[in-house]
């Protein structure tokens, strides 16, 4: 057994109920580490081209990493991956909370679920004891109800539950996986895959520690970090305001998607920003395993938009997607919408952006009351936004169309609706405006999971905080936000390699921990002599494997696009007249291919796969 | 001024005698560091395509690095670079001793020499004071005589002298630059370039210290290293036996080039190996600035093959090139030949391999006594070997032909002589047999300076000792010596990136110092937060810039070859029947291109240059 790993990946085949374990050696872990790269390994190995994402042939992988469950801030995360039902391409989402750490404490590095159960089931893992249990009585219930029922029937409130919700049961294509009620692996429709397998939940209880090669070194780093977080500006900001802290500033700079990205600033920003939350609805702050930052808001609302603090509260992305994107400035209604998404298990970003898409279609006459069953889908109508969430989760009326995501919905609706579907590779664009952050926009275009803000860096300001700063990565210049030169592509590439490496370890990107300390932590855990070179190559290995998966599915250069809206100048606001230029974007995408070692069509080359030590991918 | 640097590069234009300084900022040094990359920067910027290497338009660059002159073992080195007169391609050689450290102590990071003096001159640098002095009285004298005369006329034996010798004056194309009498920047004909500029020597005396950002950290590392070297197996081996220690073992494994690479084992190996040196001719061991290893032999011989210990003694490469390659097993004669090469300033490798080429041509009847002026060039004839050294240095008789190197000589001789010229890109192959070390063979083929053992790793066994070991570089497998699979290419690539990085810092590859400590040393010197990622990218930047230089000169895939002999099986010996397969070599070379981001013709792509932060190279 390698220090820092349990060496075992749990395999559950729901068709037939076989439970087994894959055992891996040190070389395996030193090549794939965990999280993203471990997921890419299993998906490439086991999910052949053309397999329907919602069929039993898909794999659903829950992957922790060497850092997960080690008692240090940032170590409470895991990744969830599968072929995505949004696009038939590589799908993955990260999530915080306590479930991932518990999985590791139960002695498992990851879980690979395949097949489909005959009826609803859940998996119960207590250390080495694993069973598949009936979940028919849980079907149709909210996430909160299900967690309570599972904890009650298994007899402990210490049991951690990851689950899909009613939306996943109904195979809403942007259904998410929720753990600990208020932490969501939101993107890529992982909850729909879980639902398609008749798997409602995975409950875990563990009683083991991650074995550390150098416990003293790890503890010293954990202590240093805990102390540093008390004064670190970024950490203190998250502690005080959560992710919502930057919302009003983002609006002022034109970065806050508003009314389906028609504007980048929102007149109601003050009403839905971090300060408004703190003053009006905040009850407490929660967080993840071992982390003192506690960036998660828990909010409470009484009356019409009743909200139970157990569901947490809206993060920045949700305030944007259910708020400004839908033109909604009612904070209580957004908090209610956030709770609905949590209770039903739906990604708030895709939910909000798909609803905003429907609203714009309605306002432009592409959708009419005939299509909506008499509903008037108007920007700014908070109650309508909430009503649509319900319809989508239940796949009722217009909700049945929207539940397939904006790209598929636009195909069904026709009449030019596609122009207003703000998605890349079928995944709705998150709450960072590409016309404001051009490098991130390019990142949306090339990301294997489609428009995704967790796999990309957010331009110069952000790269300053990652790793040990840009100079440690060889980035000596600063570039304007709107710049899309080769220098920006390089910055985006290097920054994203580090992000991907963190998603393999797995470690939170909100915990400021320079790459030299991160490496020391990894080495303290494993006893290895790893370094930034190895970790950046790990990130490159992942991104190239994920790309290879997509190439095998027929995805290519044509899928590395941005919606036309981003190529059209803002008509007003702080970024009036600003747009991404298609030729600059195309050049940037091709430059990215060249930098990362893919051919001119964006296909990883054999030598690059060989260099990364995964020549078997080229054969596959 | 950046800690660790003086920020100044001395410029001397010998046409007209202008002396000036380039001042560089921190970004410049963090991009190009020193040594190799600094040289590549100046050659790409200032030596246009097609410039004759022996014309005033060539630049001769003496470059130290941030580590040079810092009081720690391994820090006594510098690089010398110019367009090479052997091939009109990128030329560079590394050298140890004391001169590089002295240059830094005089407050200079590098010297760029251009133009051509009207008559022989030398440059005298004492800190900021720089003058060009008459050297007519030094012309034609041996290196020992010149150093003594310069030290005498400038009044101090503490003055360090780097110089070309009579061979460089005569523009023998493989003339070297010698400093401190017994340290040679041997390869690529740098001494011929120096001679072509009428520059006989550069004398330096400095009284400054390299400013250290964290003196305590640097001193602690220096102390740790000094202590470690006392027991480190590799270091102790070098202390006891120098580079000659492995000669007999090399012969036993088929790695010792014999009779112009016709065999890989030498029946006289015991007579010329490390033990024979120690027992028969060793007087003392010498070394470089701040280094306790002291791997350099100083040997003394009386009588017929008189040798003065001041010239040092034959290293492994010399024992092979003047010894086994010429079939010579007379250790005293080899030591004498080594002294002649030192006194006249000729690269012992190219000298020996070119003489061995002539011997084979003679034995095969391609050269006759008519061509040689009656000399019988027989393998094993020690006196003939010594006679030919004299003729080459003076460009007399057959020596005038051989002084242009084996590739040009073969063209002149004709009659199929080219088949016996053991060279790549005009540079003679050093004393490591590609049929024994296939990865190194591939390295010879792609190296920008032609067959060069200092820019490549020596297969698995060697990569184990470099950096922090192969696993830290992501190399998890071991591969047989004869393997040329993609895995071997990757090992060669990663290993060579680290070698190149060391040649930029500049640091000795014989001092075992793991990459994590190396990075800590660099950061202690500069105050930076550098890391292995940045240093490997530095290596990649250099190799790509050097390649771009060669591409501009019209060099390409056709120049990345190995001599046919290596594709032909040994007829006997430990590697009987073993040869490199041309198709495997071609595939390996193409795989290397793909891994390092060059196109299928071996041209660096624009995106790769942009990624490395040197897009200006693509424009040039």
mmCIF file with all atom_site columns, C-alpha atoms in Angstrom, chain B residues 82-252:
data_model
loop_
_atom_site.group_PDB
_atom_site.id
_atom_site.type_symbol
_atom_site.label_atom_id
_atom_site.label_alt_id
_atom_site.label_comp_id
_atom_site.label_asym_id
_atom_site.label_entity_id
_atom_site.label_seq_id
_atom_site.pdbx_PDB_ins_code
_atom_site.Cartn_x
_atom_site.Cartn_y
_atom_site.Cartn_z
_atom_site.occupancy
_atom_site.B_iso_or_equiv
_atom_site.pdbx_formal_charge
_atom_site.auth_seq_id
_atom_site.auth_comp_id
_atom_site.auth_asym_id
_atom_site.auth_atom_id
_atom_site.pdbx_PDB_model_num
ATOM 1   C CA . UNK B 1 82  ? 29.074 30.960 -31.214 1.00 0.00 ? 82  UNK B CA 1
ATOM 2   C CA . UNK B 1 83  ? 27.979 29.785 -34.594 1.00 0.00 ? 83  UNK B CA 1
ATOM 3   C CA . UNK B 1 84  ? 30.108 26.703 -35.064 1.00 0.00 ? 84  UNK B CA 1
ATOM 4   C CA . UNK B 1 85  ? 32.795 26.599 -37.770 1.00 0.00 ? 85  UNK B CA 1
ATOM 5   C CA . UNK B 1 86  ? 32.346 22.826 -37.881 1.00 0.00 ? 86  UNK B CA 1
ATOM 6   C CA . UNK B 1 87  ? 28.897 23.067 -39.380 1.00 0.00 ? 87  UNK B CA 1
ATOM 7   C CA . UNK B 1 88  ? 27.549 26.614 -39.509 1.00 0.00 ? 88  UNK B CA 1
ATOM 8   C CA . UNK B 1 89  ? 25.011 25.609 -36.897 1.00 0.00 ? 89  UNK B CA 1
ATOM 9   C CA . UNK B 1 90  ? 24.541 26.368 -33.226 1.00 0.00 ? 90  UNK B CA 1
ATOM 10  C CA . UNK B 1 91  ? 27.809 25.888 -31.352 1.00 0.00 ? 91  UNK B CA 1
ATOM 11  C CA . UNK B 1 92  ? 28.411 25.700 -27.641 1.00 0.00 ? 92  UNK B CA 1
ATOM 12  C CA . UNK B 1 93  ? 30.674 24.125 -25.071 1.00 0.00 ? 93  UNK B CA 1
ATOM 13  C CA . UNK B 1 94  ? 30.777 24.056 -21.289 1.00 0.00 ? 94  UNK B CA 1
ATOM 14  C CA . UNK B 1 95  ? 33.907 24.353 -19.190 1.00 0.00 ? 95  UNK B CA 1
ATOM 15  C CA . UNK B 1 96  ? 34.907 24.169 -15.544 1.00 0.00 ? 96  UNK B CA 1
ATOM 16  C CA . UNK B 1 97  ? 37.809 25.712 -13.700 1.00 0.00 ? 97  UNK B CA 1
ATOM 17  C CA . UNK B 1 98  ? 38.053 29.147 -12.146 1.00 0.00 ? 98  UNK B CA 1
ATOM 18  C CA . UNK B 1 99  ? 37.708 31.631 -14.977 1.00 0.00 ? 99  UNK B CA 1
ATOM 19  C CA . UNK B 1 100 ? 33.882 31.729 -15.008 1.00 0.00 ? 100 UNK B CA 1
ATOM 20  C CA . UNK B 1 101 ? 33.704 32.399 -11.288 1.00 0.00 ? 101 UNK B CA 1
ATOM 21  C CA . UNK B 1 102 ? 36.329 35.140 -11.697 1.00 0.00 ? 102 UNK B CA 1
ATOM 22  C CA . UNK B 1 103 ? 34.257 36.755 -14.468 1.00 0.00 ? 103 UNK B CA 1
ATOM 23  C CA . UNK B 1 104 ? 31.320 36.954 -12.107 1.00 0.00 ? 104 UNK B CA 1
ATOM 24  C CA . UNK B 1 105 ? 33.506 38.272 -9.323  1.00 0.00 ? 105 UNK B CA 1
ATOM 25  C CA . UNK B 1 106 ? 34.505 41.022 -11.744 1.00 0.00 ? 106 UNK B CA 1
ATOM 26  C CA . UNK B 1 107 ? 30.823 41.980 -11.908 1.00 0.00 ? 107 UNK B CA 1
ATOM 27  C CA . UNK B 1 108 ? 29.876 40.557 -15.280 1.00 0.00 ? 108 UNK B CA 1
ATOM 28  C CA . UNK B 1 109 ? 27.309 37.885 -16.126 1.00 0.00 ? 109 UNK B CA 1
ATOM 29  C CA . UNK B 1 110 ? 28.609 37.340 -19.650 1.00 0.00 ? 110 UNK B CA 1
ATOM 30  C CA . UNK B 1 111 ? 30.784 38.708 -22.447 1.00 0.00 ? 111 UNK B CA 1
ATOM 31  C CA . UNK B 1 112 ? 29.724 39.109 -26.067 1.00 0.00 ? 112 UNK B CA 1
ATOM 32  C CA . UNK B 1 113 ? 32.625 39.518 -28.477 1.00 0.00 ? 113 UNK B CA 1
ATOM 33  C CA . UNK B 1 114 ? 32.023 40.668 -32.043 1.00 0.00 ? 114 UNK B CA 1
ATOM 34  C CA . UNK B 1 115 ? 34.045 41.924 -34.986 1.00 0.00 ? 115 UNK B CA 1
ATOM 35  C CA . UNK B 1 116 ? 37.731 41.221 -35.610 1.00 0.00 ? 116 UNK B CA 1
ATOM 36  C CA . UNK B 1 117 ? 40.792 42.981 -34.278 1.00 0.00 ? 117 UNK B CA 1
ATOM 37  C CA . UNK B 1 118 ? 43.315 44.349 -36.778 1.00 0.00 ? 118 UNK B CA 1
ATOM 38  C CA . UNK B 1 119 ? 46.078 42.403 -35.068 1.00 0.00 ? 119 UNK B CA 1
ATOM 39  C CA . UNK B 1 120 ? 46.229 39.875 -32.261 1.00 0.00 ? 120 UNK B CA 1
ATOM 40  C CA . UNK B 1 121 ? 44.836 41.246 -29.013 1.00 0.00 ? 121 UNK B CA 1
ATOM 41  C CA . UNK B 1 122 ? 43.685 40.132 -25.644 1.00 0.00 ? 122 UNK B CA 1
ATOM 42  C CA . UNK B 1 123 ? 41.039 41.574 -23.365 1.00 0.00 ? 123 UNK B CA 1
ATOM 43  C CA . UNK B 1 124 ? 41.876 42.502 -19.790 1.00 0.00 ? 124 UNK B CA 1
ATOM 44  C CA . UNK B 1 125 ? 39.007 42.850 -17.358 1.00 0.00 ? 125 UNK B CA 1
ATOM 45  C CA . UNK B 1 126 ? 39.506 43.985 -13.792 1.00 0.00 ? 126 UNK B CA 1
ATOM 46  C CA . UNK B 1 127 ? 36.080 44.611 -12.371 1.00 0.00 ? 127 UNK B CA 1
ATOM 47  C CA . UNK B 1 128 ? 34.608 47.567 -14.290 1.00 0.00 ? 128 UNK B CA 1
ATOM 48  C CA . UNK B 1 129 ? 37.893 48.353 -16.003 1.00 0.00 ? 129 UNK B CA 1
ATOM 49  C CA . UNK B 1 130 ? 38.094 46.714 -19.412 1.00 0.00 ? 130 UNK B CA 1
ATOM 50  C CA . UNK B 1 131 ? 40.818 47.162 -21.996 1.00 0.00 ? 131 UNK B CA 1
ATOM 51  C CA . UNK B 1 132 ? 41.874 45.638 -25.274 1.00 0.00 ? 132 UNK B CA 1
ATOM 52  C CA . UNK B 1 133 ? 45.615 44.973 -25.250 1.00 0.00 ? 133 UNK B CA 1
ATOM 53  C CA . UNK B 1 134 ? 48.141 44.022 -27.853 1.00 0.00 ? 134 UNK B CA 1
ATOM 54  C CA . UNK B 1 135 ? 48.771 40.270 -28.103 1.00 0.00 ? 135 UNK B CA 1
ATOM 55  C CA . UNK B 1 136 ? 51.154 40.151 -31.028 1.00 0.00 ? 136 UNK B CA 1
ATOM 56  C CA . UNK B 1 137 ? 53.895 38.932 -28.719 1.00 0.00 ? 137 UNK B CA 1
ATOM 57  C CA . UNK B 1 138 ? 51.649 36.057 -27.599 1.00 0.00 ? 138 UNK B CA 1
ATOM 58  C CA . UNK B 1 139 ? 50.738 34.788 -31.050 1.00 0.00 ? 139 UNK B CA 1
ATOM 59  C CA . UNK B 1 140 ? 51.992 31.304 -31.805 1.00 0.00 ? 140 UNK B CA 1
ATOM 60  C CA . UNK B 1 141 ? 52.802 30.510 -28.200 1.00 0.00 ? 141 UNK B CA 1
ATOM 61  C CA . UNK B 1 142 ? 51.413 27.598 -26.200 1.00 0.00 ? 142 UNK B CA 1
ATOM 62  C CA . UNK B 1 143 ? 48.579 28.122 -23.768 1.00 0.00 ? 143 UNK B CA 1
ATOM 63  C CA . UNK B 1 144 ? 50.915 27.702 -20.809 1.00 0.00 ? 144 UNK B CA 1
ATOM 64  C CA . UNK B 1 145 ? 53.333 30.271 -22.148 1.00 0.00 ? 145 UNK B CA 1
ATOM 65  C CA . UNK B 1 146 ? 50.543 32.745 -22.843 1.00 0.00 ? 146 UNK B CA 1
ATOM 66  C CA . UNK B 1 147 ? 48.988 32.424 -19.397 1.00 0.00 ? 147 UNK B CA 1
ATOM 67  C CA . UNK B 1 148 ? 52.357 32.914 -17.747 1.00 0.00 ? 148 UNK B CA 1
ATOM 68  C CA . UNK B 1 149 ? 53.173 35.946 -19.913 1.00 0.00 ? 149 UNK B CA 1
ATOM 69  C CA . UNK B 1 150 ? 49.810 37.586 -19.294 1.00 0.00 ? 150 UNK B CA 1
ATOM 70  C CA . UNK B 1 151 ? 49.957 37.003 -15.550 1.00 0.00 ? 151 UNK B CA 1
ATOM 71  C CA . UNK B 1 152 ? 53.452 38.401 -15.526 1.00 0.00 ? 152 UNK B CA 1
ATOM 72  C CA . UNK B 1 153 ? 52.709 41.521 -17.540 1.00 0.00 ? 153 UNK B CA 1
ATOM 73  C CA . UNK B 1 154 ? 49.569 42.274 -15.544 1.00 0.00 ? 154 UNK B CA 1
ATOM 74  C CA . UNK B 1 155 ? 51.369 41.544 -12.327 1.00 0.00 ? 155 UNK B CA 1
ATOM 75  C CA . UNK B 1 156 ? 49.335 38.847 -10.645 1.00 0.00 ? 156 UNK B CA 1
ATOM 76  C CA . UNK B 1 157 ? 49.148 35.099 -10.683 1.00 0.00 ? 157 UNK B CA 1
ATOM 77  C CA . UNK B 1 158 ? 45.593 35.432 -9.395  1.00 0.00 ? 158 UNK B CA 1
ATOM 78  C CA . UNK B 1 159 ? 44.501 36.574 -12.842 1.00 0.00 ? 159 UNK B CA 1
ATOM 79  C CA . UNK B 1 160 ? 42.457 33.961 -14.679 1.00 0.00 ? 160 UNK B CA 1
ATOM 80  C CA . UNK B 1 161 ? 42.976 33.476 -18.397 1.00 0.00 ? 161 UNK B CA 1
ATOM 81  C CA . UNK B 1 162 ? 40.655 31.974 -21.010 1.00 0.00 ? 162 UNK B CA 1
ATOM 82  C CA . UNK B 1 163 ? 42.291 31.647 -24.375 1.00 0.00 ? 163 UNK B CA 1
ATOM 83  C CA . UNK B 1 164 ? 42.470 30.043 -27.738 1.00 0.00 ? 164 UNK B CA 1
ATOM 84  C CA . UNK B 1 165 ? 45.775 28.387 -28.696 1.00 0.00 ? 165 UNK B CA 1
ATOM 85  C CA . UNK B 1 166 ? 47.928 28.088 -31.785 1.00 0.00 ? 166 UNK B CA 1
ATOM 86  C CA . UNK B 1 167 ? 45.300 25.747 -33.273 1.00 0.00 ? 167 UNK B CA 1
ATOM 87  C CA . UNK B 1 168 ? 42.689 28.471 -32.892 1.00 0.00 ? 168 UNK B CA 1
ATOM 88  C CA . UNK B 1 169 ? 45.059 30.996 -34.432 1.00 0.00 ? 169 UNK B CA 1
ATOM 89  C CA . UNK B 1 170 ? 45.330 28.607 -37.362 1.00 0.00 ? 170 UNK B CA 1
ATOM 90  C CA . UNK B 1 171 ? 41.549 28.186 -37.354 1.00 0.00 ? 171 UNK B CA 1
ATOM 91  C CA . UNK B 1 172 ? 41.613 24.481 -36.869 1.00 0.00 ? 172 UNK B CA 1
ATOM 92  C CA . UNK B 1 173 ? 37.839 24.033 -36.946 1.00 0.00 ? 173 UNK B CA 1
ATOM 93  C CA . UNK B 1 174 ? 37.780 22.011 -33.756 1.00 0.00 ? 174 UNK B CA 1
ATOM 94  C CA . UNK B 1 175 ? 40.050 24.328 -31.821 1.00 0.00 ? 175 UNK B CA 1
ATOM 95  C CA . UNK B 1 176 ? 38.833 24.851 -28.283 1.00 0.00 ? 176 UNK B CA 1
ATOM 96  C CA . UNK B 1 177 ? 38.845 27.561 -25.658 1.00 0.00 ? 177 UNK B CA 1
ATOM 97  C CA . UNK B 1 178 ? 41.102 26.740 -22.728 1.00 0.00 ? 178 UNK B CA 1
ATOM 98  C CA . UNK B 1 179 ? 40.994 28.358 -19.350 1.00 0.00 ? 179 UNK B CA 1
ATOM 99  C CA . UNK B 1 180 ? 43.293 27.913 -16.373 1.00 0.00 ? 180 UNK B CA 1
ATOM 100 C CA . UNK B 1 181 ? 45.554 25.856 -18.701 1.00 0.00 ? 181 UNK B CA 1
ATOM 101 C CA . UNK B 1 182 ? 43.795 22.588 -18.115 1.00 0.00 ? 182 UNK B CA 1
ATOM 102 C CA . UNK B 1 183 ? 40.073 23.240 -18.509 1.00 0.00 ? 183 UNK B CA 1
ATOM 103 C CA . UNK B 1 184 ? 38.683 23.167 -22.035 1.00 0.00 ? 184 UNK B CA 1
ATOM 104 C CA . UNK B 1 185 ? 35.415 24.328 -23.547 1.00 0.00 ? 185 UNK B CA 1
ATOM 105 C CA . UNK B 1 186 ? 36.117 21.634 -26.065 1.00 0.00 ? 186 UNK B CA 1
ATOM 106 C CA . UNK B 1 187 ? 33.333 21.128 -28.507 1.00 0.00 ? 187 UNK B CA 1
ATOM 107 C CA . UNK B 1 188 ? 31.986 23.078 -31.493 1.00 0.00 ? 188 UNK B CA 1
ATOM 108 C CA . UNK B 1 189 ? 35.211 24.835 -32.469 1.00 0.00 ? 189 UNK B CA 1
ATOM 109 C CA . UNK B 1 190 ? 34.858 27.848 -30.209 1.00 0.00 ? 190 UNK B CA 1
ATOM 110 C CA . UNK B 1 191 ? 38.629 28.355 -30.260 1.00 0.00 ? 191 UNK B CA 1
ATOM 111 C CA . UNK B 1 192 ? 38.590 28.760 -34.040 1.00 0.00 ? 192 UNK B CA 1
ATOM 112 C CA . UNK B 1 193 ? 36.002 31.516 -33.729 1.00 0.00 ? 193 UNK B CA 1
ATOM 113 C CA . UNK B 1 194 ? 38.171 33.198 -31.116 1.00 0.00 ? 194 UNK B CA 1
ATOM 114 C CA . UNK B 1 195 ? 41.189 32.921 -33.382 1.00 0.00 ? 195 UNK B CA 1
ATOM 115 C CA . UNK B 1 196 ? 39.247 34.300 -36.352 1.00 0.00 ? 196 UNK B CA 1
ATOM 116 C CA . UNK B 1 197 ? 38.663 37.454 -34.313 1.00 0.00 ? 197 UNK B CA 1
ATOM 117 C CA . UNK B 1 198 ? 42.386 37.842 -33.596 1.00 0.00 ? 198 UNK B CA 1
ATOM 118 C CA . UNK B 1 199 ? 41.467 37.455 -29.949 1.00 0.00 ? 199 UNK B CA 1
ATOM 119 C CA . UNK B 1 200 ? 44.037 35.321 -28.190 1.00 0.00 ? 200 UNK B CA 1
ATOM 120 C CA . UNK B 1 201 ? 42.838 35.590 -24.608 1.00 0.00 ? 201 UNK B CA 1
ATOM 121 C CA . UNK B 1 202 ? 40.526 37.130 -22.039 1.00 0.00 ? 202 UNK B CA 1
ATOM 122 C CA . UNK B 1 203 ? 42.210 37.789 -18.705 1.00 0.00 ? 203 UNK B CA 1
ATOM 123 C CA . UNK B 1 204 ? 39.993 38.464 -15.719 1.00 0.00 ? 204 UNK B CA 1
ATOM 124 C CA . UNK B 1 205 ? 40.405 39.557 -12.142 1.00 0.00 ? 205 UNK B CA 1
ATOM 125 C CA . UNK B 1 206 ? 37.453 40.388 -9.918  1.00 0.00 ? 206 UNK B CA 1
ATOM 126 C CA . UNK B 1 207 ? 36.957 41.574 -6.381  1.00 0.00 ? 207 UNK B CA 1
ATOM 127 C CA . UNK B 1 208 ? 33.191 41.374 -5.971  1.00 0.00 ? 208 UNK B CA 1
ATOM 128 C CA . UNK B 1 209 ? 30.903 38.820 -4.485  1.00 0.00 ? 209 UNK B CA 1
ATOM 129 C CA . UNK B 1 210 ? 27.717 37.551 -6.033  1.00 0.00 ? 210 UNK B CA 1
ATOM 130 C CA . UNK B 1 211 ? 24.974 39.165 -3.955  1.00 0.00 ? 211 UNK B CA 1
ATOM 131 C CA . UNK B 1 212 ? 22.810 36.488 -2.398  1.00 0.00 ? 212 UNK B CA 1
ATOM 132 C CA . UNK B 1 213 ? 19.155 37.042 -1.557  1.00 0.00 ? 213 UNK B CA 1
ATOM 133 C CA . UNK B 1 214 ? 19.341 34.544 1.282   1.00 0.00 ? 214 UNK B CA 1
ATOM 134 C CA . UNK B 1 215 ? 22.978 34.021 2.205   1.00 0.00 ? 215 UNK B CA 1
ATOM 135 C CA . UNK B 1 216 ? 22.071 31.789 5.133   1.00 0.00 ? 216 UNK B CA 1
ATOM 136 C CA . UNK B 1 217 ? 20.067 29.403 2.958   1.00 0.00 ? 217 UNK B CA 1
ATOM 137 C CA . UNK B 1 218 ? 22.793 29.268 0.314   1.00 0.00 ? 218 UNK B CA 1
ATOM 138 C CA . UNK B 1 219 ? 25.473 28.604 2.897   1.00 0.00 ? 219 UNK B CA 1
ATOM 139 C CA . UNK B 1 220 ? 23.413 25.864 4.492   1.00 0.00 ? 220 UNK B CA 1
ATOM 140 C CA . UNK B 1 221 ? 22.985 24.161 1.117   1.00 0.00 ? 221 UNK B CA 1
ATOM 141 C CA . UNK B 1 222 ? 26.687 24.531 0.362   1.00 0.00 ? 222 UNK B CA 1
ATOM 142 C CA . UNK B 1 223 ? 27.526 22.979 3.725   1.00 0.00 ? 223 UNK B CA 1
ATOM 143 C CA . UNK B 1 224 ? 25.065 20.148 3.206   1.00 0.00 ? 224 UNK B CA 1
ATOM 144 C CA . UNK B 1 225 ? 26.544 19.439 -0.205  1.00 0.00 ? 225 UNK B CA 1
ATOM 145 C CA . UNK B 1 226 ? 30.129 19.554 1.007   1.00 0.00 ? 226 UNK B CA 1
ATOM 146 C CA . UNK B 1 227 ? 29.289 17.008 3.676   1.00 0.00 ? 227 UNK B CA 1
ATOM 147 C CA . UNK B 1 228 ? 27.265 14.833 1.349   1.00 0.00 ? 228 UNK B CA 1
ATOM 148 C CA . UNK B 1 229 ? 30.046 14.688 -1.233  1.00 0.00 ? 229 UNK B CA 1
ATOM 149 C CA . UNK B 1 230 ? 32.252 12.976 1.329   1.00 0.00 ? 230 UNK B CA 1
ATOM 150 C CA . UNK B 1 231 ? 30.126 9.839  1.179   1.00 0.00 ? 231 UNK B CA 1
ATOM 151 C CA . UNK B 1 232 ? 28.092 10.163 -2.023  1.00 0.00 ? 232 UNK B CA 1
ATOM 152 C CA . UNK B 1 233 ? 29.054 7.175  -4.130  1.00 0.00 ? 233 UNK B CA 1
ATOM 153 C CA . UNK B 1 234 ? 29.159 9.045  -7.430  1.00 0.00 ? 234 UNK B CA 1
ATOM 154 C CA . UNK B 1 235 ? 31.206 11.905 -5.952  1.00 0.00 ? 235 UNK B CA 1
ATOM 155 C CA . UNK B 1 236 ? 33.614 9.607  -4.156  1.00 0.00 ? 236 UNK B CA 1
ATOM 156 C CA . UNK B 1 237 ? 34.097 7.703  -7.407  1.00 0.00 ? 237 UNK B CA 1
ATOM 157 C CA . UNK B 1 238 ? 34.995 10.912 -9.216  1.00 0.00 ? 238 UNK B CA 1
ATOM 158 C CA . UNK B 1 239 ? 37.317 11.951 -6.399  1.00 0.00 ? 239 UNK B CA 1
ATOM 159 C CA . UNK B 1 240 ? 39.170 8.663  -6.509  1.00 0.00 ? 240 UNK B CA 1
ATOM 160 C CA . UNK B 1 241 ? 39.241 7.862  -10.218 1.00 0.00 ? 241 UNK B CA 1
ATOM 161 C CA . UNK B 1 242 ? 38.039 10.940 -12.085 1.00 0.00 ? 242 UNK B CA 1
ATOM 162 C CA . UNK B 1 243 ? 36.101 10.395 -15.266 1.00 0.00 ? 243 UNK B CA 1
ATOM 163 C CA . UNK B 1 244 ? 38.404 7.512  -16.229 1.00 0.00 ? 244 UNK B CA 1
ATOM 164 C CA . UNK B 1 245 ? 36.953 5.296  -13.505 1.00 0.00 ? 245 UNK B CA 1
ATOM 165 C CA . UNK B 1 246 ? 34.394 3.666  -15.772 1.00 0.00 ? 246 UNK B CA 1
ATOM 166 C CA . UNK B 1 247 ? 36.620 3.010  -18.805 1.00 0.00 ? 247 UNK B CA 1
ATOM 167 C CA . UNK B 1 248 ? 37.260 -0.700 -18.335 1.00 0.00 ? 248 UNK B CA 1
ATOM 168 C CA . UNK B 1 249 ? 33.627 -1.360 -17.461 1.00 0.00 ? 249 UNK B CA 1
ATOM 169 C CA . UNK B 1 250 ? 32.591 0.576  -20.555 1.00 0.00 ? 250 UNK B CA 1
ATOM 170 C CA . UNK B 1 251 ? 34.865 -1.601 -22.646 1.00 0.00 ? 251 UNK B CA 1
ATOM 171 C CA . UNK B 1 252 ? 33.383 -4.734 -21.117 1.00 0.00 ? 252 UNK B CA 1
#
